[in-house]
Amino acid sequence: MAGNSIAVRPFVEQFAALKAGLPGTGVPWLGDLREAAIERFGDLGVPTPRLEAWKYTRLRPLEKTAYRAVGEADAAADAGRLPSVLGAAAGHRLVFVNGRLRPDLSTPGALPDGARIESLRDALASDPGALEAQLGRIGVLDGQPMLALNTAMMDDGYVLRVGPGVALPAPVEIVFLGGTADEPVACHTRNLILLDEGSRATVVEHHLGAGKGAYFANGATEISVAGAAHLTHHKVQAEGSGALHLATVHAEVGADATYEGFCFATGARLSRYEVGVRLVGSGANCSLTGAYMMRGDQHCDNTTVVEHTVPDTSCREVFKGVLDGKARGVFQGRIVVREDAQRTDGNQTCKTLLLSDRAEIDAKPELEIYADDVKCSHGATVGAIDEDALFYLRSRGIPEAAARGLLVRSFLAETLHDVKPEPLAEALEEMIAAWLSQAANGEQHE
Amino acid sequence: MTRKPQKTKPTKVKMSKKALLEIKALHVTVDGKEILKGMDLVLNRGEVHAIMGPNGSGKSTLAYAMAGRGGYEVTKGRILYGGRNLLRMEPEERAAEGLFLAFQYPVEIPGVANTTFLKEAFNAIRKHRGEGELDAMQFLKLVRQKTKELGISDDMLRRPVNVGFSGGEKKRNEVLQMAVLNPDLAVLDETDSGLDIDALKVVAEGVNALRSPERAMLVITHYQRLLDYIVPDRVHVLAGGRIARSGGKELARELEEKGYAEFAEAAA
Ligand SMILES: Nc1ncnc2c1ncn2[C@@H]1O[C@H](COP(=O)(O)OP(=O)(O)OP(=O)(O)O)[C@@H](O)[C@H]1O
Ligand SMILES: [Mg+2]
């Protein structure tokens, strides 16, 4: 075992103590799934930098902090006034507090016939059999200890199912609020998005945290985009400054289907967005876009694995990071092209803007190509603010802070210009402006 | 990261009311090398002065020192602008107070649309002066009028600042910025270089349109031709780190004939 076995123990003990109360108890296949997963987690251990996939990210908070499992009281916490990144444009809104659905804060609205959205708890209570073939199918546990832990402990989450040919007219907004408990808690949220043939949906996740305290959000999402379906999956990660945020996303994309994943991150002390996409139908297409702004001693890891398994699939990845203070960014991008996957079009860029000379980025692209007729490219750049451009702007009367802001925004622009719906794009602009104004005021600069 | 803007108190100096710019015994060092070695110049409101001089004599160095570029260290002497100590101001404050430098080599800024840039600059300066900002529509109207006068395409407005612009387009873009920002003191650093004859006329017209009894201009050039269109009140030769000779507009013609041989000694 390359993992850390000491950090494993508390979770294994928690599982033993809590398993009788986890949702879906008494459902045999689910019990088996959980047992197998905790065993796998125990075998793999908590990842350490000795594992190639975790080379640049050490889960120190798991070594130092004892996180207890969330309970009823945590879920019932006062959520205060929750912001919305979609406003009135959100047709359907679910709010989770410390990992559990809060019906009193949610407005699921009416979905078209053939589509439904509900919490994992509700889905397991009403018709667990419907999930048997799906849960744990796409998110395979090989080399995935944190996903294994999530599978064992999954407590709640959202389940979105869209039937054949159904298009959701309005986006779905999911809010995850953490950090309201008075001691460190762990939330293992499990989501499922299942789009049938020819359906369409837009899901916007907003992860945010109250206060500065430590908490652990260990989320996992399994996604199936069937033939000719289209999923737009946006994520805004603005967790509290003491958060450990891990998000494992596994998507399977069918013939002529599209998965568009986008993540904008400014939050958490340590975060990892790990996306695995398998393009399994000819003509399948995906785009993965990431933008992040980090400062202080934040650590932000974006790890992607895109697997082309059949002919004529394509994927475009663009990740851009702005790092200030002592912040650290990690980008690991693996592209796997299987023997049969002729005419694969894969393209990956990772660009980083360092605003401080103590900030750091580790970028590791990996191409694994077994087919001979493919078009794959990758590129990584790292740079500082262009002093000549800065002076040029200032020489025209633009104050230094505004000039820097303009240059940072222009750097990120490429990742943002395709973001729809419009209210989300505006919300992101505001978040960027807020981040920049903190920089101008010298906050969090040590 | 951000420097505190320094409050500039009006400096009490006796000077002619008309002087907009007074450069006194200015020494400027770049990368440890002294380029300007005691330069003097007085520019009155309503006047246009030309600065000529051999390559590497420090003309751009003077322009950058005036605009406040980092790395251009003033070790001695001073620059008064409207009676105030220019050197104590941040670059953006100098611009907001009416100083404009048309760069010899305009800078490319990918990702920032030319209009966005112009609007940010325009509104920043208005804000500094306590005037209201223009909204997108009002601003576009103003810019359209200027682009029409200067023969600049809408396409150039939409594109990122100077990115992929030809040499001449970059120079025209400098003149557009000048026309929009409406400075009191414009310093043009070889704005004529790289322009075709028609563009030269357009640029000269743009410059002449700004001439007024309140404003002044410093035109750095190698060529007499520009000065046929923008007729200067004085011509100075910068050599050896200081003004080696000054004269009327006829001096430009004389230099064009004789070259800078007589200043070689000063430069050495
Ligand atoms: N960053 C720098 N490091 C070292 N030397 C520099 C630097 N910038 C300028 N110089 C030197 O300063 C001197 C003056 O340069 P400057 O650009 O002011 O000349 P100029 O009169 O504008 O010339 P030109 O007519 O070619 O535009 C030159 O010798 C140049 O090489
Ligand atoms: Mg020059």
XYZ file of C-alpha atoms in Angstrom, chain A residues 112 115 160-172 193-203 225-232 256 258 260:
37
model
C -40.886 18.340 -17.750
C -37.266 14.229 -15.986
C -30.942 14.045 -11.838
C -32.530 11.780 -14.430
C -33.614 13.091 -17.810
C -35.523 10.735 -20.110
C -35.022 10.236 -23.842
C -35.412 13.364 -25.931
C -36.290 15.552 -22.964
C -34.661 18.958 -22.752
C -34.755 20.872 -19.497
C -35.847 24.385 -20.410
C -34.202 25.953 -17.347
C -30.910 25.235 -15.604
C -30.749 23.319 -12.350
C -26.622 12.691 -13.442
C -28.192 10.373 -15.997
C -29.080 11.800 -19.377
C -30.895 9.462 -21.734
C -30.605 9.497 -25.540
C -31.038 12.921 -27.068
C -31.779 14.763 -23.812
C -30.313 18.079 -22.667
C -29.643 19.671 -19.304
C -27.589 22.361 -17.620
C -26.532 21.836 -14.019
C -24.517 11.220 -21.149
C -26.196 8.824 -23.571
C -26.167 9.093 -27.369
C -26.749 12.576 -28.783
C -27.469 13.977 -25.317
C -25.870 17.196 -24.089
C -24.869 18.031 -20.543
C -23.501 21.360 -19.426
C -22.511 12.144 -30.734
C -21.429 16.189 -25.440
C -19.161 20.270 -21.085
